[in-house]
């Protein structure tokens, strides 16, 4: 990109989680507290570097780091442009909150192989940041494939037969998508096309014939569509819910699926460009798949009693909010899609954090078993309630803001059918989340058993309690989990009121949308 300035900072941002993973592995079980502190320190450092890159990106002079050239004109490079920083700052910010939550959860559940877990977790965040800051298609594909490999041991962490089966399915889907991306990248290199990401699309002026464009679009859209869980490429996602809840939060809010929808942003706005996609008719095809996924995912969420699977199908639906917004090829819809990427990340991580806390303290997994849990875990379920209001698009929460722009983009582009689709899906979101809130706070519960509390000496403290108004709150002994839940819950409201504070997400999204049409403001 013309105007980019050489700087080590993009490489430093990608390298921070990699260094963290090395420190975690070296520290190990012997120094457990130090091992568990590294991710939080690294996450705070990543946010600091990301904020340092923010001003130059908004000024139109993004910072860029070159590693090496594989061949003349084909380099591994990272660039902190406005689009990339939307994803990178989201991932870094949520890592700050996910790091202590993961420690609290893994200790509460007495999980084994924690050093391996936190090492893979940090590597996954590093790969996600590499996807965000990739300057060209080659670097994007490299980091995209590493993300699949690094998250595999997280999906299979518990080493049960079910976990191993889910891991095989996960790799089968994600690596197949990666092969499609590799094929497209190699084909473009053979055609002599410079695959540096360019606002308006580097293929817009490449002079390729129609069949070649369509084949490239098919490869690239399927490649990123797997991680974006666009139907029928979605079934790996509910299966991966067998993983520990911090992994579910990572898959749904921070790294994997966000890499997929961010990949859609790169493919549509920076590889093909909206003008070329409209000329080809590819936007209409992508919009049809996204709208179908959006509605079917919401409907399937209503059917599932298991809380994590219900949230998984909710994720499938809401990812396609973003894909549909991108496919509408309207600047306001693209703005809404980028804000929805941010808002969904914050909202969904809150819901998964809450689901994990409920399981850790009550061993309840099904919605039908959650009667009265809000009285026992008021902070957790209070945050869950805030996130549910956001998911339904209730003002002034962040997903109301993003849905407003998405709907306005659909209406402005004359796509009223898709506007109705957005509204209907919002109602379905309320339908599968609000009953959980009602059960938690307004229904009487049967007695439950609080999960064992493991002190440092390994002794277990079991207590049988009844869920009613005067039951002791188990949250007092789990602040590592409760504090992040409370903060992400508040963020769903804060970002709705102040979307530009402190990460300037609205300004970044506006900067991307401003060059949406052919690279022209």
Short mmCIF file of C-alpha atoms in Angstrom, two decimals:
data_model
loop_
_atom_site.label_atom_id
_atom_site.label_comp_id
_atom_site.label_asym_id
_atom_site.label_seq_id
_atom_site.Cartn_x
_atom_site.Cartn_y
_atom_site.Cartn_z
CA UNK A 1 0.00 0.00 0.00
CA UNK A 2 1.37 3.42 -0.92
CA UNK A 3 1.93 5.55 2.16
CA UNK A 4 2.92 2.67 4.44
CA UNK A 5 5.93 3.37 6.65
CA UNK A 6 8.45 0.73 7.69
CA UNK A 7 8.31 -0.04 11.40
CA UNK A 8 8.97 -3.03 13.67
CA UNK A 9 5.75 -2.48 15.64
CA UNK A 10 3.40 -4.71 13.58
CA UNK A 11 5.89 -7.57 13.92
CA UNK A 12 6.26 -6.82 17.64
CA UNK A 13 2.48 -7.02 18.09
CA UNK A 14 2.34 -10.43 16.40
CA UNK A 15 5.43 -11.58 18.29
CA UNK A 16 4.19 -10.74 21.80
CA UNK A 17 1.88 -13.79 22.12
CA UNK A 18 4.56 -16.01 20.57
CA UNK A 19 7.05 -14.85 23.20
CA UNK A 20 4.38 -15.38 25.86
CA UNK A 21 3.88 -18.97 24.71
CA UNK A 22 7.62 -19.61 25.03
CA UNK A 23 7.68 -18.16 28.56
CA UNK A 24 4.66 -20.21 29.60
CA UNK A 25 6.28 -23.40 28.30
CA UNK A 26 9.60 -22.65 30.02
CA UNK A 27 7.97 -21.73 33.34
CA UNK A 28 5.76 -24.82 33.45
CA UNK A 29 3.99 -26.41 36.38
CA UNK A 30 6.84 -25.78 38.79
CA UNK A 31 6.10 -22.04 38.91
CA UNK A 32 2.37 -22.16 38.34
CA UNK A 33 1.52 -18.62 39.46
CA UNK A 34 4.24 -17.08 37.29
CA UNK A 35 3.18 -19.24 34.35
CA UNK A 36 -0.40 -18.06 34.72
CA UNK A 37 0.66 -14.40 34.98
CA UNK A 38 2.53 -14.28 31.65
CA UNK A 39 -0.62 -14.19 29.44
CA UNK A 40 -2.11 -11.20 31.26
CA UNK A 41 1.14 -9.26 31.01
CA UNK A 42 1.48 -10.13 27.34
CA UNK A 43 -2.12 -9.14 26.64
CA UNK A 44 -1.62 -5.73 28.24
CA UNK A 45 1.57 -5.25 26.20
CA UNK A 46 -0.30 -6.18 23.02
CA UNK A 47 -2.99 -3.60 23.73
CA UNK A 48 -0.28 -0.97 24.28
CA UNK A 49 1.43 -1.73 20.96
CA UNK A 50 -1.93 -1.83 19.18
CA UNK A 51 -2.83 1.60 20.50
CA UNK A 52 0.56 2.93 19.35
CA UNK A 53 -0.30 1.78 15.82
CA UNK A 54 -3.76 3.33 15.91
CA UNK A 55 -2.95 6.96 15.14
CA UNK A 56 -0.80 6.29 12.03
CA UNK A 57 -3.45 3.94 10.61
CA UNK A 58 -6.18 6.55 10.98
CA UNK A 59 -3.88 9.16 9.42
CA UNK A 60 -3.52 6.97 6.32
CA UNK A 61 0.14 6.07 6.91
CA UNK A 62 0.00 2.57 8.43
CA UNK A 63 3.13 0.96 9.81
CA UNK A 64 4.49 -2.10 8.00
CA UNK A 65 7.05 -4.81 8.85
CA UNK A 66 8.75 -7.00 6.22
CA UNK A 67 10.18 -10.33 7.34
CA UNK A 68 11.60 -11.88 4.19
CA UNK A 69 10.93 -12.34 0.47
CA UNK A 70 10.10 -15.87 -0.62
CA UNK A 71 10.46 -14.80 -4.24
CA UNK A 72 10.73 -11.47 -6.06
CA UNK A 73 7.60 -9.52 -5.18
CA UNK A 74 6.30 -12.22 -2.79
CA UNK A 75 7.05 -11.28 0.82
CA UNK A 76 5.93 -12.24 4.29
CA UNK A 77 4.87 -8.89 5.73
CA UNK A 78 2.59 -7.36 8.34
CA UNK A 79 0.78 -4.02 8.01
CA UNK A 80 -1.33 -2.30 10.65
CA UNK A 81 -4.01 -0.71 8.47
CA UNK A 82 -7.43 0.38 9.75
CA UNK A 83 -9.18 -2.88 8.87
CA UNK A 84 -6.50 -5.01 10.48
CA UNK A 85 -6.49 -2.96 13.67
CA UNK A 86 -10.23 -3.49 14.15
CA UNK A 87 -9.55 -7.20 14.54
CA UNK A 88 -6.15 -6.88 16.24
CA UNK A 89 -7.36 -4.46 18.92
CA UNK A 90 -10.47 -6.57 19.54
CA UNK A 91 -8.36 -9.72 20.00
CA UNK A 92 -5.85 -7.95 22.25
CA UNK A 93 -8.53 -6.29 24.39
CA UNK A 94 -10.44 -9.53 24.88
CA UNK A 95 -7.23 -11.43 25.64
CA UNK A 96 -6.70 -9.09 28.62
CA UNK A 97 -9.99 -10.37 30.06
CA UNK A 98 -9.76 -13.96 28.80
CA UNK A 99 -6.33 -14.55 30.39
CA UNK A 100 -7.41 -14.34 34.06
CA UNK A 101 -10.73 -16.01 33.28
CA UNK A 102 -8.94 -19.01 31.76
CA UNK A 103 -6.74 -19.33 34.85
CA UNK A 104 -9.75 -19.25 37.15
CA UNK A 105 -11.68 -21.75 35.05
CA UNK A 106 -8.84 -24.24 34.62
CA UNK A 107 -8.13 -24.20 38.35
CA UNK A 108 -11.80 -24.48 39.32
CA UNK A 109 -12.26 -27.46 37.01
CA UNK A 110 -8.97 -29.08 38.04
CA UNK A 111 -7.98 -29.46 34.40
CA UNK A 112 -4.81 -31.36 33.53
CA UNK A 113 -2.06 -30.29 31.07
CA UNK A 114 -2.51 -26.61 31.90
CA UNK A 115 0.96 -25.60 30.66
CA UNK A 116 0.22 -27.07 27.24
CA UNK A 117 -3.18 -25.37 27.29
CA UNK A 118 -1.85 -21.87 28.00
CA UNK A 119 1.00 -22.32 25.52
CA UNK A 120 -1.41 -23.24 22.71
CA UNK A 121 -3.78 -20.46 23.77
CA UNK A 122 -1.07 -17.80 23.42
CA UNK A 123 0.10 -19.22 20.10
CA UNK A 124 -3.50 -19.08 18.84
CA UNK A 125 -3.80 -15.42 19.76
CA UNK A 126 -0.50 -14.76 17.98
CA UNK A 127 -1.75 -16.45 14.82
CA UNK A 128 -5.00 -14.45 15.00
CA UNK A 129 -3.00 -11.21 15.24
CA UNK A 130 -0.98 -12.39 12.24
CA UNK A 131 -4.22 -12.86 10.29
CA UNK A 132 -5.33 -9.37 11.32
CA UNK A 133 -2.11 -7.63 10.29
CA UNK A 134 -1.20 -9.67 7.19
CA UNK A 135 -0.17 -7.26 4.44
CA UNK A 136 -0.82 -9.69 1.59
CA UNK A 137 -2.62 -12.90 0.77
CA UNK A 138 0.44 -15.11 1.29
CA UNK A 139 1.01 -13.87 4.85
CA UNK A 140 -2.72 -14.15 5.56
CA UNK A 141 -2.84 -17.78 4.43
CA UNK A 142 0.29 -18.68 6.42
CA UNK A 143 -1.14 -17.28 9.67
CA UNK A 144 -4.61 -18.63 8.88
CA UNK A 145 -3.24 -22.18 8.64
CA UNK A 146 -1.13 -21.78 11.78
CA UNK A 147 -4.28 -20.73 13.62
CA UNK A 148 -5.92 -24.05 12.71
CA UNK A 149 -2.91 -26.03 13.93
CA UNK A 150 -2.46 -24.07 17.17
CA UNK A 151 -6.12 -24.37 18.16
CA UNK A 152 -6.28 -28.12 17.53
CA UNK A 153 -4.70 -29.09 20.90
CA UNK A 154 -7.18 -26.76 22.60
CA UNK A 155 -10.18 -28.46 21.00
CA UNK A 156 -8.80 -31.89 21.96
CA UNK A 157 -7.50 -30.74 25.36
CA UNK A 158 -9.44 -33.25 27.48
CA UNK A 159 -8.26 -36.17 25.31
CA UNK A 160 -11.59 -37.98 25.55
CA UNK A 161 -12.91 -39.94 22.59
CA UNK A 162 -15.48 -37.20 21.98
CA UNK A 163 -12.81 -34.48 22.11
CA UNK A 164 -10.52 -36.35 19.72
CA UNK A 165 -13.39 -36.90 17.29
CA UNK A 166 -14.24 -33.19 17.46
CA UNK A 167 -10.59 -32.36 16.82
CA UNK A 168 -10.45 -34.57 13.74
CA UNK A 169 -13.58 -32.93 12.39
CA UNK A 170 -12.20 -29.49 13.17
CA UNK A 171 -8.98 -30.15 11.29
CA UNK A 172 -10.79 -31.78 8.37
CA UNK A 173 -12.89 -28.67 7.86
CA UNK A 174 -10.36 -25.94 8.60
CA UNK A 175 -7.43 -27.50 6.76
CA UNK A 176 -9.64 -28.18 3.74
CA UNK A 177 -10.54 -24.49 3.74
CA UNK A 178 -6.86 -23.70 4.07
CA UNK A 179 -6.03 -25.84 1.03
CA UNK A 180 -8.53 -23.81 -1.00
CA UNK A 181 -6.78 -20.61 0.10
CA UNK A 182 -3.36 -22.05 -0.71
CA UNK A 183 -4.56 -23.07 -4.19
CA UNK A 184 -5.92 -19.58 -4.87
CA UNK A 185 -2.73 -17.93 -3.61
CA UNK A 186 -0.52 -20.17 -5.74
CA UNK A 187 -2.71 -19.57 -8.79
CA UNK A 188 -2.48 -15.79 -8.37
CA UNK A 189 1.31 -16.05 -8.05
CA UNK A 190 1.44 -18.12 -11.25
CA UNK A 191 -0.65 -15.46 -13.00
CA UNK A 192 1.82 -12.80 -11.86
CA UNK A 193 -0.76 -10.90 -9.79
CA UNK A 194 0.54 -8.79 -6.91
CA UNK A 195 -1.54 -10.10 -3.99
CA UNK A 196 -0.94 -7.17 -1.63
CA UNK A 197 -4.21 -6.19 0.04
CA UNK A 198 -5.51 -3.02 -1.60
CA UNK A 199 -8.66 -0.99 -0.78
CA UNK A 200 -11.05 -1.54 -3.67
CA UNK A 201 -9.42 -4.89 -4.52
CA UNK A 202 -6.16 -5.78 -6.24
CA UNK A 203 -8.07 -7.94 -8.76
CA UNK A 204 -10.14 -4.98 -9.94
CA UNK A 205 -7.35 -3.98 -12.33
CA UNK A 206 -5.77 -7.41 -12.91
CA UNK A 207 -7.61 -8.01 -16.20
CA UNK A 208 -8.56 -11.64 -15.47
CA UNK A 209 -11.30 -13.33 -17.48
CA UNK A 210 -14.72 -14.18 -16.03
CA UNK A 211 -14.22 -17.94 -15.38
CA UNK A 212 -10.89 -17.30 -13.65
CA UNK A 213 -12.46 -14.67 -11.40
CA UNK A 214 -15.31 -16.99 -10.44
CA UNK A 215 -12.99 -19.90 -9.69
CA UNK A 216 -10.78 -17.66 -7.55
CA UNK A 217 -13.83 -16.31 -5.77
CA UNK A 218 -15.06 -19.85 -5.08
CA UNK A 219 -11.71 -20.92 -3.63
CA UNK A 220 -11.25 -17.83 -1.49
CA UNK A 221 -14.86 -17.60 -0.29
CA UNK A 222 -14.94 -21.29 0.68
CA UNK A 223 -11.53 -21.02 2.32
CA UNK A 224 -12.57 -18.24 4.69
CA UNK A 225 -16.19 -19.40 4.79
CA UNK A 226 -15.23 -22.52 6.77
CA UNK A 227 -13.99 -20.55 9.76
CA UNK A 228 -16.83 -18.04 9.28
CA UNK A 229 -19.17 -21.06 9.65
CA UNK A 230 -21.27 -20.16 6.61
CA UNK A 231 -23.67 -23.04 5.95
CA UNK A 232 -23.06 -25.76 4.82
CA UNK A 233 -19.47 -25.36 6.12
CA UNK A 234 -20.51 -24.90 9.75
CA UNK A 235 -20.88 -28.27 11.46
CA UNK A 236 -17.38 -28.29 12.99
CA UNK A 237 -18.35 -25.41 15.28
CA UNK A 238 -21.03 -27.06 17.48
CA UNK A 239 -18.87 -30.20 17.67
CA UNK A 240 -15.95 -28.16 19.02
CA UNK A 241 -18.04 -27.23 22.09
CA UNK A 242 -16.62 -30.32 23.78
CA UNK A 243 -13.53 -28.20 24.56
CA UNK A 244 -13.14 -26.30 27.86
CA UNK A 245 -15.16 -23.09 27.94
CA UNK A 246 -12.13 -20.74 27.62
CA UNK A 247 -11.49 -22.50 24.30
CA UNK A 248 -15.11 -21.96 23.26
CA UNK A 249 -14.71 -18.29 24.07
CA UNK A 250 -11.49 -18.19 22.04
CA UNK A 251 -13.13 -19.96 19.07
CA UNK A 252 -16.25 -17.79 19.08
CA UNK A 253 -15.12 -14.36 20.19
CA UNK A 254 -11.38 -13.81 19.85
CA UNK A 255 -9.69 -15.89 17.20
CA UNK A 256 -11.02 -18.58 14.91
CA UNK A 257 -14.45 -17.51 13.70
CA UNK A 258 -13.42 -13.86 13.77
CA UNK A 259 -10.50 -14.78 11.53
CA UNK A 260 -13.05 -16.26 9.14
CA UNK A 261 -15.31 -13.22 8.96
CA UNK A 262 -12.30 -10.91 8.87
CA UNK A 263 -11.07 -13.01 5.97
CA UNK A 264 -14.37 -12.24 4.25
CA UNK A 265 -13.60 -8.54 4.70
CA UNK A 266 -10.20 -9.00 3.10
CA UNK A 267 -11.51 -11.11 0.21
CA UNK A 268 -14.45 -8.86 -0.66
CA UNK A 269 -13.04 -5.39 0.02
CA UNK A 270 -9.29 -5.87 -0.53
CA UNK A 271 -8.96 -8.75 -3.03
CA UNK A 272 -11.96 -8.37 -5.36
CA UNK A 273 -13.47 -5.07 -4.28
CA UNK A 274 -17.19 -4.31 -4.17
CA UNK A 275 -17.36 -2.95 -7.71
CA UNK A 276 -15.95 -6.14 -9.26
CA UNK A 277 -18.11 -8.38 -7.04
CA UNK A 278 -21.23 -6.51 -8.12
CA UNK A 279 -20.24 -6.79 -11.78
CA UNK A 280 -19.69 -10.54 -11.39
CA UNK A 281 -22.91 -11.07 -9.45
CA UNK A 282 -20.89 -12.72 -6.68
CA UNK A 283 -22.24 -10.36 -4.03
CA UNK A 284 -25.76 -11.70 -4.56
CA UNK A 285 -24.56 -15.32 -4.21
CA UNK A 286 -22.68 -14.56 -1.00
CA UNK A 287 -25.64 -12.61 0.40
CA UNK A 288 -28.01 -15.52 -0.24
CA UNK A 289 -25.78 -17.99 1.61
CA UNK A 290 -25.30 -15.54 4.48
CA UNK A 291 -29.03 -14.78 4.85
CA UNK A 292 -29.87 -18.48 4.88
CA UNK A 293 -27.23 -19.16 7.52
CA UNK A 294 -28.42 -16.21 9.57
CA UNK A 295 -32.00 -17.47 9.84
CA UNK A 296 -31.34 -21.21 10.01
CA UNK A 297 -28.66 -20.75 12.68
CA UNK A 298 -31.07 -18.75 14.85
CA UNK A 299 -33.81 -21.35 14.38
CA UNK A 300 -31.46 -24.20 15.33
CA UNK A 301 -30.36 -22.33 18.45
CA UNK A 302 -33.97 -22.42 19.65
CA UNK A 303 -33.97 -26.24 19.49
CA UNK A 304 -30.95 -26.94 21.70
CA UNK A 305 -31.21 -27.36 25.45
CA UNK A 306 -27.45 -27.60 25.97
CA UNK A 307 -26.32 -24.05 26.73
CA UNK A 308 -23.00 -24.12 24.89
CA UNK A 309 -24.54 -25.68 21.77
CA UNK A 310 -27.29 -23.05 21.82
CA UNK A 311 -24.61 -20.38 21.97
CA UNK A 312 -22.69 -22.12 19.17
CA UNK A 313 -25.64 -21.91 16.78
CA UNK A 314 -26.15 -18.31 17.87
CA UNK A 315 -22.56 -17.68 16.79
CA UNK A 316 -23.19 -19.29 13.40
CA UNK A 317 -26.14 -16.95 12.91
CA UNK A 318 -24.41 -13.78 14.05
CA UNK A 319 -21.30 -14.40 11.98
CA UNK A 320 -23.53 -14.25 8.94
CA UNK A 321 -24.81 -10.85 10.06
CA UNK A 322 -21.27 -9.76 9.27
CA UNK A 323 -20.95 -11.73 6.03
CA UNK A 324 -24.29 -10.41 4.78
CA UNK A 325 -23.27 -6.85 5.64
CA UNK A 326 -20.09 -7.30 3.62
CA UNK A 327 -22.00 -8.86 0.71
CA UNK A 328 -24.48 -5.97 0.52
CA UNK A 329 -21.63 -3.89 -0.99
CA UNK A 330 -22.78 -0.67 0.66
CA UNK A 331 -20.44 1.53 2.77
CA UNK A 332 -22.93 1.78 5.64
CA UNK A 333 -23.44 -1.99 5.68
CA UNK A 334 -19.65 -2.53 5.74
CA UNK A 335 -19.41 -0.11 8.66
CA UNK A 336 -22.11 -2.11 10.45
CA UNK A 337 -20.35 -5.39 9.65
CA UNK A 338 -17.07 -4.21 11.20
CA UNK A 339 -18.88 -2.90 14.28
CA UNK A 340 -20.76 -6.20 14.52
CA UNK A 341 -17.44 -8.04 14.44
CA UNK A 342 -16.40 -6.03 17.51
CA UNK A 343 -19.79 -6.12 19.24
CA UNK A 344 -20.31 -9.82 18.71
CA UNK A 345 -16.84 -10.55 20.06
CA UNK A 346 -17.49 -8.68 23.30
CA UNK A 347 -21.07 -9.96 23.65
CA UNK A 348 -20.41 -13.60 22.85
CA UNK A 349 -17.35 -13.87 25.08
CA UNK A 350 -19.57 -12.65 27.94
CA UNK A 351 -22.12 -15.38 27.26
CA UNK A 352 -19.48 -18.11 27.09
CA UNK A 353 -17.71 -16.80 30.19
CA UNK A 354 -21.03 -17.04 32.02
CA UNK A 355 -21.70 -20.55 30.71
CA UNK A 356 -18.28 -21.66 31.92
CA UNK A 357 -18.75 -20.14 35.37
CA UNK A 358 -22.14 -21.84 35.72
CA UNK A 359 -20.60 -25.20 34.83
CA UNK A 360 -17.58 -24.71 37.09
CA UNK A 361 -19.76 -23.95 40.13
CA UNK A 362 -22.89 -26.02 39.54
CA UNK A 363 -21.99 -28.56 36.84
CA UNK A 364 -25.18 -27.54 35.05
CA UNK A 365 -24.96 -27.59 31.24
CA UNK A 366 -28.58 -27.49 30.04
CA UNK A 367 -30.89 -24.51 29.85
CA UNK A 368 -33.68 -26.52 31.47
CA UNK A 369 -31.51 -26.94 34.60
CA UNK A 370 -30.78 -23.24 35.15
CA UNK A 371 -33.81 -22.35 37.24
CA UNK A 372 -32.81 -19.99 40.05
CA UNK A 373 -29.11 -19.86 39.18
CA UNK A 374 -29.29 -16.07 38.89
CA UNK A 375 -30.06 -15.78 42.61
CA UNK A 376 -26.96 -17.79 43.44
CA UNK A 377 -24.68 -16.19 40.83
CA UNK A 378 -26.08 -12.66 40.43
CA UNK A 379 -22.97 -11.06 38.92
CA UNK A 380 -22.53 -13.84 36.35
CA UNK A 381 -26.18 -13.89 35.33
CA UNK A 382 -26.39 -10.09 35.46
CA UNK A 383 -23.62 -9.96 32.85
CA UNK A 384 -25.38 -12.72 30.90
CA UNK A 385 -28.52 -10.56 30.90
CA UNK A 386 -26.65 -7.53 29.57
CA UNK A 387 -25.13 -9.66 26.81
CA UNK A 388 -28.54 -11.14 25.95
CA UNK A 389 -29.99 -7.64 25.56
CA UNK A 390 -27.08 -6.80 23.28
CA UNK A 391 -27.55 -9.94 21.17
CA UNK A 392 -31.21 -9.08 20.66
CA UNK A 393 -30.23 -5.61 19.44
CA UNK A 394 -31.81 -3.66 22.29
CA UNK A 395 -30.63 -0.03 22.49
CA UNK A 396 -28.21 1.30 23.60
CA UNK A 397 -26.07 -1.88 23.53
CA UNK A 398 -23.26 -2.32 21.00
CA UNK A 399 -25.10 -4.82 18.81
CA UNK A 400 -27.99 -2.38 18.46
CA UNK A 401 -25.52 0.11 17.00
CA UNK A 402 -24.06 -2.41 14.55
CA UNK A 403 -27.49 -3.73 13.55
CA UNK A 404 -28.68 -0.16 12.96
CA UNK A 405 -25.91 0.40 10.43
CA UNK A 406 -26.44 -3.03 8.86
CA UNK A 407 -30.16 -2.39 8.48
CA UNK A 408 -29.59 1.13 7.19
CA UNK A 409 -27.12 -0.20 4.63
CA UNK A 410 -29.62 -2.80 3.45
CA UNK A 411 -32.40 -0.20 3.20
CA UNK A 412 -30.20 2.37 1.46
CA UNK A 413 -29.17 -0.24 -1.09
CA UNK A 414 -32.78 -1.21 -1.76
CA UNK A 415 -32.28 -4.67 -0.21
CA UNK A 416 -35.41 -4.62 1.95
CA UNK A 417 -35.65 -8.42 2.08
CA UNK A 418 -32.32 -8.50 3.92
CA UNK A 419 -33.48 -5.73 6.25
CA UNK A 420 -36.42 -7.97 7.21
CA UNK A 421 -33.97 -10.86 7.65
CA UNK A 422 -31.96 -8.85 10.16
CA UNK A 423 -35.08 -7.89 12.11
CA UNK A 424 -36.41 -11.45 12.20
CA UNK A 425 -33.10 -12.85 13.37
CA UNK A 426 -33.02 -10.27 16.17
CA UNK A 427 -36.38 -11.54 17.38
CA UNK A 428 -35.10 -15.11 17.26
CA UNK A 429 -32.06 -14.05 19.30
CA UNK A 430 -34.39 -12.78 22.00
CA UNK A 431 -36.32 -16.05 21.74
CA UNK A 432 -33.36 -18.30 22.56
CA UNK A 433 -31.69 -16.05 25.18
CA UNK A 434 -34.40 -14.25 27.16
CA UNK A 435 -35.97 -17.50 28.49
CA UNK A 436 -32.60 -18.32 30.06
CA UNK A 437 -32.67 -15.01 31.94
CA UNK A 438 -36.25 -15.64 33.09
CA UNK A 439 -35.33 -19.11 34.34
CA UNK A 440 -32.26 -17.82 36.14
CA UNK A 441 -33.98 -15.04 38.08
CA UNK A 442 -37.68 -15.81 38.29
CA UNK A 443 -38.05 -19.58 38.64
CA UNK A 444 -37.60 -21.66 41.75
CA UNK A 445 -34.78 -24.18 41.62
CA UNK A 446 -34.22 -27.64 42.98
CA UNK A 447 -31.20 -28.25 45.27
CA UNK A 448 -27.87 -28.43 43.45
CA UNK A 449 -24.34 -29.34 44.40
CA UNK A 450 -21.67 -26.70 44.18
CA UNK A 451 -18.53 -27.87 42.39
CA UNK A 452 -15.58 -28.88 44.58
CA UNK A 453 -13.40 -25.97 45.62
CA UNK A 454 -9.75 -26.97 45.26
CA UNK A 455 -7.36 -25.16 47.51
CA UNK A 456 -3.62 -25.11 46.91
CA UNK A 457 -3.17 -28.08 49.25
CA UNK A 458 -5.39 -30.18 47.00
CA UNK A 459 -8.15 -30.63 49.61
CA UNK A 460 -11.74 -30.54 48.36
CA UNK A 461 -14.59 -28.76 50.03
CA UNK A 462 -18.03 -30.04 49.02
CA UNK A 463 -21.19 -28.25 50.07
CA UNK A 464 -24.77 -29.15 49.30
CA UNK A 465 -26.98 -26.07 49.00
CA UNK A 466 -30.44 -25.12 47.84
CA UNK A 467 -30.94 -22.37 45.30
CA UNK A 468 -33.16 -19.75 46.90
CA UNK A 469 -32.93 -16.11 47.90
CA UNK A 470 -30.65 -16.69 50.90
CA UNK A 471 -28.21 -19.22 49.44
CA UNK A 472 -24.54 -18.20 49.82
CA UNK A 473 -23.08 -16.85 46.59
CA UNK A 474 -20.29 -19.09 45.17
CA UNK A 475 -18.92 -16.14 43.19
CA UNK A 476 -17.01 -14.79 46.20
CA UNK A 477 -14.34 -17.47 45.78
CA UNK A 478 -13.96 -17.18 42.01
CA UNK A 479 -12.98 -13.58 41.35
CA UNK A 480 -10.61 -14.58 38.53
CA UNK A 481 -13.70 -15.68 36.61
CA UNK A 482 -16.29 -13.25 37.94
CA UNK A 483 -14.33 -10.03 37.34
CA UNK A 484 -13.81 -10.64 33.58
CA UNK A 485 -17.48 -11.64 33.21
CA UNK A 486 -18.59 -8.42 34.86
CA UNK A 487 -16.23 -6.29 32.76
CA UNK A 488 -17.21 -7.81 29.42
CA UNK A 489 -20.88 -7.48 30.38
CA UNK A 490 -20.40 -3.78 31.07
CA UNK A 491 -18.44 -3.43 27.81
CA UNK A 492 -21.49 -4.50 25.80
CA UNK A 493 -23.22 -1.39 27.13
CA UNK A 494 -20.19 0.91 27.21
CA UNK A 495 -19.27 0.28 23.56
CA UNK A 496 -22.88 0.90 22.56
CA UNK A 497 -22.77 4.31 24.23
CA UNK A 498 -19.14 5.15 23.41
CA UNK A 499 -17.97 3.00 20.46
CA UNK A 500 -14.90 5.19 19.98
CA UNK A 501 -13.62 4.84 23.56
CA UNK A 502 -10.93 3.74 24.08
CA UNK A 503 -10.11 1.70 20.94
CA UNK A 504 -11.72 4.05 18.37
CA UNK A 505 -13.54 1.14 16.75
CA UNK A 506 -16.14 3.39 15.09
CA UNK A 507 -13.45 5.63 13.61
CA UNK A 508 -11.51 2.62 12.32
CA UNK A 509 -14.63 1.11 10.77
CA UNK A 510 -15.46 4.47 9.17
CA UNK A 511 -11.96 4.64 7.71
CA UNK A 512 -12.44 1.23 6.05
CA UNK A 513 -15.95 2.04 4.82
CA UNK A 514 -14.70 5.35 3.43
CA UNK A 515 -12.55 3.54 0.84
CA UNK A 516 -15.17 0.87 0.17
CA UNK A 517 -16.07 1.86 -3.36
CA UNK A 518 -13.04 1.32 -5.55
CA UNK A 519 -10.65 2.71 -2.99
CA UNK A 520 -12.18 6.18 -3.18
CA UNK A 521 -13.28 8.06 -0.05
#
